[in-house]
């Protein structure tokens, strides 16, 4: 599959970038949701929405005075075979986000603390307990609690969006080698989407490359994680390519009750080095919508 995508890259007239582009072709777990009675799921099962299965004694995460909303948990042992050995073979990833604070606190968009990922290395020995969220999450508008869905996975190969530091570092952008950038965006990218990606409009993912709505997120991650970064600093741009998509969740209002802005998505990002050592303690979450 990766070589077939690389062939499309050559056919689009982009061969001179091929050697540096090949490592950017990344596999992804595409996630499909199915509404479920949460009581039918055993503790530690993968799901989007519902109540988290927290290890005994784990406090509910907060940002400021806001309880974080539980988004999803992924049991790594339930994932299908994958061509990239980057996640631990077992463990439970739990994703939280300060949904209640999005339209309620002026500091929200300048903080990296509004998202949290908890990693439980040994779910079987952690004394997992299905934990109801704080009651105040029921009082927010829009809703800050979400409906449970079981998950099905499909392994897809993905490529970076045109507007990304990954592609800009190859020497293509709106301002540099614009003809090649247009070939990448309008010819190659369109062919990849048509031939290799599932046509469902809902795009939930674990790993891989993001499905953006507005534009580059890697530079935004770098600026949020290090506010002293100069937007025009080329070294900072190179550092921004270390940020990789960890998890992406869509607005599936009818299934999960999630609506991110105007039919948008949430994107959890992690630095490559942290991902490789299994350190999920620092993530950046970005919301994009139309």
C-alpha positions as a printed NumPy array, in Angstrom:
array([[  0.   ,   0.   ,   0.   ],
       [  2.773,   2.447,   0.893],
       [  4.546,   1.794,  -2.407],
       [  1.292,   2.31 ,  -4.314],
       [  0.897,   5.714,  -2.67 ],
       [  4.512,   6.536,  -3.505],
       [  3.807,   5.619,  -7.129],
       [  0.983,   8.169,  -7.179],
       [  3.436,  10.693,  -5.788],
       [  5.793,  10.071,  -8.727],
       [  2.894,  10.198, -11.205],
       [  1.94 ,  13.636,  -9.863],
       [  5.365,  14.926, -10.95 ],
       [  6.831,  15.149,  -7.44 ],
       [  9.682,  12.643,  -7.763],
       [ 12.375,  15.033,  -6.575],
       [ 10.79 ,  15.049,  -3.103],
       [ 10.15 ,  11.291,  -2.951],
       [ 13.074,  10.185,  -0.747],
       [ 12.223,  12.68 ,   1.994],
       [  8.475,  12.23 ,   1.548],
       [  8.347,   8.435,   1.946],
       [  8.747,   8.459,   5.791],
       [  5.764,  10.837,   5.983],
       [  3.376,   8.197,   4.591],
       [  1.922,   6.941,   7.858],
       [ -0.524,   4.213,   8.838],
       [ -3.57 ,   5.101,  10.907],
       [ -6.316,   3.327,  12.792],
       [ -9.538,   4.69 ,  11.291],
       [-12.252,   4.412,  13.952],
       [-15.942,   3.768,  13.32 ],
       [-18.494,   4.186,  16.11 ],
       [-21.612,   2.21 ,  17.011],
       [-24.047,   3.329,  19.765],
       [-24.054,   0.796,  22.58 ],
       [-25.513,   0.088,  26.012],
       [-22.481,   0.79 ,  28.158],
       [-23.408,  -1.986,  30.576],
       [-22.652,  -4.441,  27.78 ],
       [-18.992,  -3.298,  27.724],
       [-16.583,  -4.87 ,  30.17 ],
       [-14.276,  -2.54 ,  32.141],
       [-11.359,  -1.43 ,  30.   ],
       [-13.127,  -1.93 ,  26.669],
       [-12.48 ,   0.597,  23.943],
       [-15.201,   3.219,  23.469],
       [-15.95 ,   6.801,  22.584],
       [-18.193,   8.613,  25.072],
       [-19.83 ,   7.178,  28.176],
       [-18.007,   6.904,  31.498],
       [-14.282,   6.209,  31.814],
       [-12.879,   3.107,  33.487],
       [-10.382,   4.735,  35.848],
       [ -7.771,   2.952,  37.977],
       [ -8.637,   2.759,  41.652],
       [ -7.931,   6.041,  43.438],
       [ -7.528,   8.148,  40.274],
       [ -9.056,  11.617,  40.738],
       [-11.194,  13.134,  38.002],
       [ -9.065,  15.532,  35.89 ],
       [ -9.81 ,  19.274,  35.963],
       [ -8.643,  22.431,  34.21 ],
       [ -8.983,  25.345,  36.592],
       [-12.439,  24.8  ,  38.129],
       [-13.768,  22.92 ,  35.097],
       [-14.081,  19.129,  35.168],
       [-12.742,  17.703,  31.914],
       [-15.127,  15.813,  29.655],
       [-14.349,  12.176,  28.98 ],
       [-13.985,  11.619,  25.241],
       [-12.695,   8.107,  24.687],
       [-10.623,   5.183,  25.894],
       [ -8.596,   2.906,  23.638],
       [ -7.528,  -0.53 ,  24.835],
       [ -4.305,  -1.106,  22.907],
       [ -4.62 ,  -4.889,  23.166],
       [ -7.836,  -4.662,  21.105],
       [ -6.199,  -2.94 ,  18.141],
       [ -5.719,  -4.954,  14.916],
       [ -2.224,  -5.688,  13.544],
       [ -0.429,  -2.505,  12.527],
       [  2.589,  -1.895,  10.263],
       [  4.191,   0.643,  12.612],
       [  5.437,  -0.578,  16.002],
       [  5.112,   2.679,  17.932],
       [  2.397,   2.136,  20.56 ],
       [  2.819,  -0.175,  23.562],
       [  1.364,  -3.627,  22.922],
       [ -1.021,  -3.279,  25.838],
       [ -2.427,  -0.566,  28.041],
       [ -5.387,   1.788,  28.167],
       [ -5.333,   5.323,  26.752],
       [ -8.01 ,   7.672,  28.132],
       [ -8.692,  11.048,  26.499],
       [-10.158,  14.056,  28.329],
       [-10.906,  17.604,  27.161],
       [-12.213,  20.777,  28.83 ],
       [-15.307,  21.009,  26.632],
       [-17.209,  23.017,  29.248],
       [-14.595,  25.779,  29.173],
       [-14.373,  26.285,  25.389],
       [-16.791,  29.212,  25.281],
       [-16.58 ,  30.141,  28.933],
       [-12.979,  31.093,  29.733],
       [-10.755,  33.641,  27.976],
       [ -7.6  ,  31.641,  28.756],
       [ -8.862,  28.477,  27.104],
       [ -7.159,  28.786,  23.709],
       [ -3.78 ,  29.748,  25.188],
       [ -3.435,  26.725,  27.479],
       [ -2.099,  23.227,  26.818],
       [ -3.687,  22.026,  30.058],
       [ -7.193,  21.871,  28.593],
       [ -6.553,  18.322,  27.356],
       [ -5.299,  15.298,  29.224],
       [ -4.33 ,  11.773,  28.249],
       [ -4.075,   9.138,  30.96 ],
       [ -2.169,   5.944,  30.243],
       [ -2.791,   2.784,  32.255],
       [  0.01 ,   0.307,  31.406],
       [ -1.651,  -2.699,  33.094],
       [ -5.452,  -2.403,  32.91 ],
       [ -5.982,  -5.906,  34.321],
       [ -4.109,  -5.077,  37.51 ],
       [ -5.272,  -1.476,  37.9  ],
       [ -8.59 ,  -2.138,  39.632],
       [-10.517,  -0.302,  36.912],
       [-13.775,   1.259,  38.041],
       [-16.414,   2.755,  35.753],
       [-16.578,   6.297,  37.048],
       [-19.449,   8.747,  36.607],
       [-18.298,  12.293,  35.821],
       [-18.913,  15.237,  38.153],
       [-22.569,  16.283,  38.091],
       [-21.811,  19.836,  36.951],
       [-20.956,  18.508,  33.473],
       [-24.706,  17.958,  33.01 ],
       [-25.385,  21.678,  33.416],
       [-23.396,  23.068,  30.479],
       [-24.736,  24.15 ,  27.114],
       [-23.605,  22.746,  24.718],
       [-23.46 ,  19.355,  26.475],
       [-20.189,  18.303,  28.055],
       [-21.1  ,  14.631,  28.534],
       [-21.211,  12.217,  25.629],
       [-23.043,   9.027,  24.676],
       [-21.197,   5.68 ,  24.608],
       [-20.226,   3.995,  21.356],
       [-18.268,   0.815,  20.738],
       [-15.467,   0.947,  18.166],
       [-14.44 ,  -0.801,  14.984],
       [-11.025,  -0.235,  13.41 ],
       [ -9.719,  -0.102,   9.856],
       [ -6.013,   0.381,   9.103],
       [ -5.508,   3.121,   6.51 ],
       [ -2.38 ,   4.7  ,   5.059],
       [ -2.4  ,   8.498,   5.257],
       [ -0.301,  11.4  ,   3.958],
       [  0.318,  14.861,   5.445],
       [ -2.097,  17.614,   4.461],
       [ -0.707,  20.195,   2.073],
       [ -0.826,  22.896,   4.719],
       [  1.564,  21.341,   7.224],
       [  5.099,  21.86 ,   8.428],
       [  5.906,  18.376,   7.124],
       [  5.207,  19.447,   3.534],
       [  6.64 ,  22.937,   3.959],
       [  9.937,  21.401,   5.094],
       [ 10.092,  19.489,   1.808],
       [ 10.171,  22.852,   0.021],
       [  6.523,  23.122,  -1.044],
       [  4.11 ,  25.781,   0.231],
       [  1.847,  28.632,  -0.834],
       [  4.961,  30.785,  -1.138],
       [  7.584,  28.304,  -2.327],
       [  7.392,  26.016,  -5.367],
       [  3.695,  26.795,  -5.678],
       [  3.247,  24.634,  -8.791],
       [  4.524,  21.568,  -6.924],
       [  2.402,  22.472,  -3.919],
       [ -0.696,  22.578,  -6.143],
       [  0.237,  19.187,  -7.625],
       [  0.535,  17.776,  -4.136],
       [ -2.698,  19.327,  -2.877],
       [ -4.949,  19.068,  -5.926],
       [ -3.638,  16.024,  -7.822],
       [ -1.787,  13.673,  -5.479],
       [ -3.86 ,  14.357,  -2.363],
       [ -7.137,  13.944,  -4.226],
       [ -6.043,  10.612,  -5.738],
       [ -4.945,   9.274,  -2.352],
       [ -8.286,  10.195,  -0.813],
       [-10.246,   8.6  ,  -3.643],
       [ -8.244,   5.361,  -3.798],
       [ -7.044,   4.652,  -0.264],
       [ -9.362,   6.277,   2.289],
       [-12.778,   5.08 ,   3.432],
       [-15.467,   7.431,   2.038],
       [-17.292,   7.931,   5.361],
       [-17.46 ,  11.651,   6.186],
       [-16.8  ,  10.963,   9.864],
       [-13.063,  10.761,  10.413],
       [-12.064,   9.482,  13.846],
       [ -8.42 ,   8.357,  13.973],
       [ -5.678,   7.005,  16.167],
       [ -2.214,   7.882,  14.769],
       [ -1.483,   8.657,  11.127],
       [ -1.906,  12.062,   9.505],
       [ -4.774,  14.407,  10.355],
       [ -7.804,  15.337,   8.283],
       [ -7.672,  19.115,   8.804],
       [-10.52 ,  21.546,   8.305],
       [ -8.678,  24.875,   8.468],
       [ -4.93 ,  24.481,   7.977],
       [ -1.583,  23.676,   9.574],
       [ -1.639,  22.481,  13.192],
       [  1.999,  21.492,  13.756],
       [  3.172,  25.101,  14.034],
       [  0.245,  25.845,  16.349],
       [  1.284,  22.94 ,  18.585],
       [  4.82 ,  24.3  ,  18.788],
       [  3.603,  27.793,  19.66 ],
       [  1.264,  26.51 ,  22.364],
       [  3.845,  24.167,  23.872],
       [  6.552,  26.87 ,  23.807],
       [  4.978,  30.369,  23.822],
       [  8.419,  31.971,  23.475],
       [  8.711,  30.576,  19.932],
       [  9.089,  33.172,  17.168],
       [  6.557,  32.477,  14.394],
       [  9.194,  33.324,  11.774],
       [ 11.959,  31.21 ,  13.318],
       [ 12.932,  28.5  ,  10.82 ],
       [ 14.502,  26.366,  13.544],
       [ 11.158,  26.467,  15.341],
       [  9.503,  25.337,  12.134],
       [ 11.771,  22.303,  12.04 ],
       [ 10.897,  21.534,  15.657],
       [  7.22 ,  21.72 ,  14.748],
       [  7.584,  18.682,  12.482],
       [  8.139,  16.583,  15.632],
       [  4.447,  16.934,  16.48 ],
       [  2.384,  13.933,  15.37 ],
       [ -1.307,  13.201,  15.47 ],
       [ -2.229,  10.917,  18.357],
       [ -6.032,  10.962,  18.263],
       [ -8.714,  12.696,  16.225],
       [-12.423,  12.748,  17.108],
       [-15.215,  14.028,  14.88 ],
       [-18.585,  15.71 ,  15.429],
       [-20.921,  12.711,  15.424],
       [-23.794,  14.445,  17.172],
       [-26.395,  11.774,  16.423],
       [-24.197,   8.97 ,  17.805],
       [-21.956,  10.46 ,  20.475],
       [-23.562,  13.85 ,  21.097],
       [-20.275,  15.556,  20.189],
       [-20.358,  18.814,  18.24 ],
       [-17.059,  20.69 ,  18.021],
       [-17.875,  24.235,  16.921],
       [-19.55 ,  24.181,  13.517],
       [-19.243,  20.45 ,  12.708],
       [-15.548,  20.422,  13.548],
       [-13.002,  17.998,  14.993],
       [-10.663,  17.728,  17.943],
       [ -7.041,  16.753,  17.32 ],
       [ -4.72 ,  15.464,  20.056],
       [ -1.033,  15.933,  19.162],
       [  2.093,  14.474,  20.766],
       [  5.795,  14.923,  20.103],
       [  7.435,  12.055,  18.218],
       [ 10.015,  11.412,  20.931],
       [  7.362,  11.225,  23.649],
       [  5.275,   8.839,  21.555],
       [  8.266,   6.559,  21.012],
       [  8.949,   6.266,  24.747],
       [  5.27 ,   5.866,  25.645],
       [  5.045,   9.17 ,  27.517],
       [  1.547,  10.606,  27.085],
       [  1.843,  13.217,  29.836],
       [  2.14 ,  16.217,  27.485],
       [ -0.287,  16.588,  24.625],
       [ -1.737,  19.539,  22.751],
       [ -5.374,  19.509,  21.665],
       [ -6.58 ,  21.707,  18.803],
       [-10.163,  22.249,  17.671],
       [-10.932,  23.102,  14.058],
       [-14.282,  23.748,  12.441],
       [-15.713,  25.256,   9.266]])
